[in-house]
PDB file of C-alpha atoms in Angstrom:
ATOM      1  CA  UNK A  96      49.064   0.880-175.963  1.00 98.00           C
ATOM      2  CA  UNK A  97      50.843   3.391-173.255  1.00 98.00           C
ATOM      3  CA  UNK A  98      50.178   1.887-169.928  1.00 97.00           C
ATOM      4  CA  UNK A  99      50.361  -1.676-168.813  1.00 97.00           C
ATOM      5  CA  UNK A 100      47.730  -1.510-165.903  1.00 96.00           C
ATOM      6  CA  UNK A 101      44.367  -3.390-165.547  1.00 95.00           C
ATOM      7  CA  UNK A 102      42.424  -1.525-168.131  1.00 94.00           C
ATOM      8  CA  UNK A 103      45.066  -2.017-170.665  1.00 97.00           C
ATOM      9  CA  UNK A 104      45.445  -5.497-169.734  1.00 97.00           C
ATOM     10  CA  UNK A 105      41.988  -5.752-170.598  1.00 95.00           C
ATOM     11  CA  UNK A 106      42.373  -4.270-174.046  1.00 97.00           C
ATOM     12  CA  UNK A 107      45.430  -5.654-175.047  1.00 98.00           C
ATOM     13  CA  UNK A 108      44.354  -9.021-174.818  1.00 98.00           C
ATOM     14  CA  UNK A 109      41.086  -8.244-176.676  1.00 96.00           C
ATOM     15  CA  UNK A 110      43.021  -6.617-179.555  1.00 98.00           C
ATOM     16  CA  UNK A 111      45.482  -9.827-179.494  1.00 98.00           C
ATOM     17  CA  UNK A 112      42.283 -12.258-179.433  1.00 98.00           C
ATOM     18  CA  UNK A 113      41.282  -9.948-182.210  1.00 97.00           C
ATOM     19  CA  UNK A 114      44.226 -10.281-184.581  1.00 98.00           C
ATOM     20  CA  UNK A 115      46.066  -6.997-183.902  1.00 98.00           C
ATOM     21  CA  UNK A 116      49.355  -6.516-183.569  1.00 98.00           C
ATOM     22  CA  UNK A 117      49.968  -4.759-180.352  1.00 98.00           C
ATOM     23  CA  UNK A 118      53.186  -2.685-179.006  1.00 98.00           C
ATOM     24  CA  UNK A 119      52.875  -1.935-175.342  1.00 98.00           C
ATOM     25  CA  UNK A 120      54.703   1.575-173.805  1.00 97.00           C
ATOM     26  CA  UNK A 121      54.992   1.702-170.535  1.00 96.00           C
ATOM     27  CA  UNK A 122      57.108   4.130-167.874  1.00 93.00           C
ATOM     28  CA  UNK A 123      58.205   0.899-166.541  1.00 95.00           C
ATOM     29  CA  UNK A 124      59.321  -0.903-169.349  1.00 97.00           C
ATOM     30  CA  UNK A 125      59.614  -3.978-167.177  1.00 97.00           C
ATOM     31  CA  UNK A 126      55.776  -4.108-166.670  1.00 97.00           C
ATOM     32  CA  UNK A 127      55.348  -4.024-170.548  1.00 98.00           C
ATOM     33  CA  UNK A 128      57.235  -6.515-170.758  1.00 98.00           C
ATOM     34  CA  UNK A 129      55.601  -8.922-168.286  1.00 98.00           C
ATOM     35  CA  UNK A 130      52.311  -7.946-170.283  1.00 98.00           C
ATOM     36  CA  UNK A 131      53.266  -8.720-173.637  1.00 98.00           C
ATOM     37  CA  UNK A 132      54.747 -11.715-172.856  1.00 98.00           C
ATOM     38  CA  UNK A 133      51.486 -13.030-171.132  1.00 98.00           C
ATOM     39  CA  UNK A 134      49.130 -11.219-173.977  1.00 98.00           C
ATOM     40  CA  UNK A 135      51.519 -12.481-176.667  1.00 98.00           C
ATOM     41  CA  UNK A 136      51.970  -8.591-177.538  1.00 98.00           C
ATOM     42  CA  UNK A 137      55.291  -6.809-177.919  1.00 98.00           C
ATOM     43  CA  UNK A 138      57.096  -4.498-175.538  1.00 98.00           C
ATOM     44  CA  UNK A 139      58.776  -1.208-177.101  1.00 97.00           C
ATOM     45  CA  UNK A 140      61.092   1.269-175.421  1.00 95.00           C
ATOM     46  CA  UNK A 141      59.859   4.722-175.565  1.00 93.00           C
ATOM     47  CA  UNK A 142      62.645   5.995-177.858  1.00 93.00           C
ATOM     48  CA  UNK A 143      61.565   3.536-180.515  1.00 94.00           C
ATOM     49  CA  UNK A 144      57.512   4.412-180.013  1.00 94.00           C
ATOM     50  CA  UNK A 145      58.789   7.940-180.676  1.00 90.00           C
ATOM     51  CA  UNK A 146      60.479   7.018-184.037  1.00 93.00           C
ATOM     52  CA  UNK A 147      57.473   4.901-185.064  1.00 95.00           C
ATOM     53  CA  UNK A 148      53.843   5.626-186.856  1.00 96.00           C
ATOM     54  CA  UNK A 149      50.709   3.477-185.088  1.00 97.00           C
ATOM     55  CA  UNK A 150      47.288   2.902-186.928  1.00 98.00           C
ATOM     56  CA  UNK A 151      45.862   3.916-183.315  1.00 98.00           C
ATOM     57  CA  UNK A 152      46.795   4.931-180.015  1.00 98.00           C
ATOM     58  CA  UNK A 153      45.537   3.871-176.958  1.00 98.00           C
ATOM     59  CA  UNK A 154      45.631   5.468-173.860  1.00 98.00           C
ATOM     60  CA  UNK A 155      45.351   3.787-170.966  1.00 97.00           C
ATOM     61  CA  UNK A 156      47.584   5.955-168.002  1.00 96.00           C
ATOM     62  CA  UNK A 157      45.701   8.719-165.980  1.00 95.00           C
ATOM     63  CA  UNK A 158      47.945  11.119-167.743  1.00 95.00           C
ATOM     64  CA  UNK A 159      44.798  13.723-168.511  1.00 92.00           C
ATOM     65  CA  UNK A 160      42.306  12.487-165.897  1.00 92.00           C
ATOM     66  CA  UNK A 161      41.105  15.320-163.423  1.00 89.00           C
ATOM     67  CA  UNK A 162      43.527  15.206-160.379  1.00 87.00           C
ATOM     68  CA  UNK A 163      46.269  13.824-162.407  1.00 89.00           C
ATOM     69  CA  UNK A 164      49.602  16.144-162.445  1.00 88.00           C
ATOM     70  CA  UNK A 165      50.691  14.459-165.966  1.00 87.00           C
ATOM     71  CA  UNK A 166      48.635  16.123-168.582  1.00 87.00           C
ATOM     72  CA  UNK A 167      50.083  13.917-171.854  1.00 90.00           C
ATOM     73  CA  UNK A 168      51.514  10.666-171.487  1.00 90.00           C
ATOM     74  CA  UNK A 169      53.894  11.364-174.176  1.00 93.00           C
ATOM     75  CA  UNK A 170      55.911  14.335-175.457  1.00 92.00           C
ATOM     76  CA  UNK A 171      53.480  16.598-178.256  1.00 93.00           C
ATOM     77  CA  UNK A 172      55.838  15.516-181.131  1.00 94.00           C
ATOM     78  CA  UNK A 173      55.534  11.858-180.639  1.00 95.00           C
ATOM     79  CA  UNK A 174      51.823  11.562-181.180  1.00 96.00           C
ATOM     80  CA  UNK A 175      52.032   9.497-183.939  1.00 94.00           C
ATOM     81  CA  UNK A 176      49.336   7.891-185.016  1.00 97.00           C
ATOM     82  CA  UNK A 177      46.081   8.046-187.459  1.00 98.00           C
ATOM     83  CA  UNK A 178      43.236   7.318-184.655  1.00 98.00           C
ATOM     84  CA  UNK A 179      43.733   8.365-180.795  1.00 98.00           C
ATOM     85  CA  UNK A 180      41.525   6.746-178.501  1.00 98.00           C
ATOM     86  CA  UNK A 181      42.112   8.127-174.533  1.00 97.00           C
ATOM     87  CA  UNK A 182      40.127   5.648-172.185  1.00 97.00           C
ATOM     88  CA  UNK A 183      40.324   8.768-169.538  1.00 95.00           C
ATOM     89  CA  UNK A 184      36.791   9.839-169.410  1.00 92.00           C
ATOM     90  CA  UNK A 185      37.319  12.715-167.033  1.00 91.00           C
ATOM     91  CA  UNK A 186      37.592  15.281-168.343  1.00 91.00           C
ATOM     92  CA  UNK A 187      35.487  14.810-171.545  1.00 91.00           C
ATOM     93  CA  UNK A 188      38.419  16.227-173.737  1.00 92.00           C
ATOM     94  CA  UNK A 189      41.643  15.092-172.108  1.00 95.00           C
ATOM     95  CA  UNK A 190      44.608  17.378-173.254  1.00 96.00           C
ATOM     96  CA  UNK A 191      45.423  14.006-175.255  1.00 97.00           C
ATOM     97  CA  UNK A 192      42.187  14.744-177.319  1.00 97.00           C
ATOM     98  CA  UNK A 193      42.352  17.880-177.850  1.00 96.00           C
ATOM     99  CA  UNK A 194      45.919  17.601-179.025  1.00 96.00           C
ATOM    100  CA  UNK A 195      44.802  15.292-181.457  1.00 97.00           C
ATOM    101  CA  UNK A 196      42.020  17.206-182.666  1.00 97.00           C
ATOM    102  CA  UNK A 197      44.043  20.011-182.973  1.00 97.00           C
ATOM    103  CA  UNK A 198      46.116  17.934-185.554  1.00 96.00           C
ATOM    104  CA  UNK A 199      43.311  16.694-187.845  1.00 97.00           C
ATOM    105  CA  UNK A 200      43.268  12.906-185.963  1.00 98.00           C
ATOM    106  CA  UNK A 201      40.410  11.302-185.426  1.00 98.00           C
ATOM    107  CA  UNK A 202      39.326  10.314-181.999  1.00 98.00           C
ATOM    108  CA  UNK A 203      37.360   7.984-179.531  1.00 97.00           C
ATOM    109  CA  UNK A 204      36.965   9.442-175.814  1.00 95.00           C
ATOM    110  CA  UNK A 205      36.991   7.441-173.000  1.00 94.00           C
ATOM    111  CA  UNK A 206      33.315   8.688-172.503  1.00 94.00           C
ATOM    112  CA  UNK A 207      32.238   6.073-175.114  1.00 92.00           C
ATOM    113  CA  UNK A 208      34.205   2.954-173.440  1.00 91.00           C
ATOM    114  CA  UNK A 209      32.543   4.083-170.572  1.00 93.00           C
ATOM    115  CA  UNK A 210      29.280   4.037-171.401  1.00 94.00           C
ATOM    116  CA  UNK A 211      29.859   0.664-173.448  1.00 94.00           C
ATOM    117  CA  UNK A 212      30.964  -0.854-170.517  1.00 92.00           C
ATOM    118  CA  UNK A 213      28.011  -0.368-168.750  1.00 95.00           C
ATOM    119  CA  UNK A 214      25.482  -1.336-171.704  1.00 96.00           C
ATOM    120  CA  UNK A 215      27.506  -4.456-171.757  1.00 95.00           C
ATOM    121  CA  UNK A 216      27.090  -4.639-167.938  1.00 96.00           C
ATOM    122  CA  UNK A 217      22.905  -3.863-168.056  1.00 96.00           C
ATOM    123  CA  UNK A 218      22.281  -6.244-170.789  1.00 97.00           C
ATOM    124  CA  UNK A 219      24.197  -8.909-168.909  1.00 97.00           C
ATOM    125  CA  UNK A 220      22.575  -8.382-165.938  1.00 97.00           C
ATOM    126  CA  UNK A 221      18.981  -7.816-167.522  1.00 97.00           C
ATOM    127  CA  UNK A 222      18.806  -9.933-170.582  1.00 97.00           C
ATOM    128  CA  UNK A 223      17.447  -6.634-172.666  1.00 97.00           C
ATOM    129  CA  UNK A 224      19.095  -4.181-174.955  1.00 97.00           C
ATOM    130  CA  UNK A 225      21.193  -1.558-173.456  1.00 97.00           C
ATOM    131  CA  UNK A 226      19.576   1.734-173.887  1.00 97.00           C
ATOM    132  CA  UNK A 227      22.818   3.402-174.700  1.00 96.00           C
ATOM    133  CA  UNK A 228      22.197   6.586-176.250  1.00 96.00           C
ATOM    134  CA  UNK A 229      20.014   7.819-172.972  1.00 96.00           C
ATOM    135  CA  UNK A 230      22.988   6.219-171.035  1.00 95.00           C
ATOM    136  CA  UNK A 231      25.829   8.352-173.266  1.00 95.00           C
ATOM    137  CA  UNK A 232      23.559  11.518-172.520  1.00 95.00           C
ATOM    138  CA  UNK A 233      22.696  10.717-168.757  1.00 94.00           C
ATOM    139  CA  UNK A 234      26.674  10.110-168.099  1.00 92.00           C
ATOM    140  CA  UNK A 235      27.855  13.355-170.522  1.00 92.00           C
ATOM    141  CA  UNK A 236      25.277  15.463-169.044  1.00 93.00           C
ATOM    142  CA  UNK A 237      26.761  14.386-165.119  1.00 91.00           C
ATOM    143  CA  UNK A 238      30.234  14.777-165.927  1.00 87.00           C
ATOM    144  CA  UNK A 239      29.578  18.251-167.614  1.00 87.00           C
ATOM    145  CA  UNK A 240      27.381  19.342-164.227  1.00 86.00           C
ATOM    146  CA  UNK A 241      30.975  18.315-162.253  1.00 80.00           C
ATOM    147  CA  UNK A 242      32.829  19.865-164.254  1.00 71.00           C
ATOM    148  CA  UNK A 243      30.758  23.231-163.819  1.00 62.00           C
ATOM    149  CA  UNK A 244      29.821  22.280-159.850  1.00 51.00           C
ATOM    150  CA  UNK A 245      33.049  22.471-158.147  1.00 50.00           C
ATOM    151  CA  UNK A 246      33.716  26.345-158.943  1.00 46.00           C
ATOM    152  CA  UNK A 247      30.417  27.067-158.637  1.00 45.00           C
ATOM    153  CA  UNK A 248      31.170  25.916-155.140  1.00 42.00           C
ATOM    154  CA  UNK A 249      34.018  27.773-154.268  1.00 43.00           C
TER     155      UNK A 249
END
């Protein structure tokens, strides 16, 4: 996991509940620390995530997101891992993604956490099945108008 904010907090503990075995990255290695300890996850310094290999990564900084000056949240030659997921959702293919693309690794996008989020949310709140494929289109199809929009604007 790189980040230790809320939304990895979330996911760390689900992957613990889960069985996993989770390592935590963070800039602050203090606040990985303080996580994994709570989550009953492990901390690792970033010089020994770069000399390790990780079933999946999990991104969980706004390293990538539109607005954000960071494009990777680690160095190229440390991706390291045989499934990338990037929670960023914006853009649809964070430099993160297409890095791992690039390199033959598979890939979950932030798009579909999003959209599961909110099925979970509208069955919750309505008692009925989630239409999720007309909510994946509705929310790709917005986020591909703002992407176009803004220089259309300018």
């Amino acid at each position: 996991m790189l980040g230790a904010g809320g939304a990895a907090r979330a996911a760390v503990f689900g992957l613990v509940e889960q069985g996993a075995e989770v390592f935590i990255v963070n800039r602050t290695h203090e606040t990985a620390v303080a996580l994994a300890r709570q989550s009953k996850a492990k901390a690792l310094k970033h010089e020994l995530f770069a000399k390790s290999h990780f079933d999946v990564l999990i991104n969980s900084t706004p390293c990538g997101m539109v607005g954000s000056k960071q494009a990777l949240p680690i160095k190229e030659n440390e991706l390291n891992a045989d499934l990338v997921f990037d929670m960023v959702y914006n853009p649809l293919e964070t430099p993160l993604l297409k890095l791992a693309r690039a390199r033959g690794i598979p890939v979950i996008t932030g798009l579909e956490m999003f959209v599961q989020q909110g099925a979970r949310q509208f069955e919750i709140w309505t008692g009925k099945p989630a239409p999720e494929a007309e909510m994946l289109r509705v929310v790709e199809l917005e986020l591909r108008r703002r992407l176009i929009e803004p220089s259309v604007r300018e």
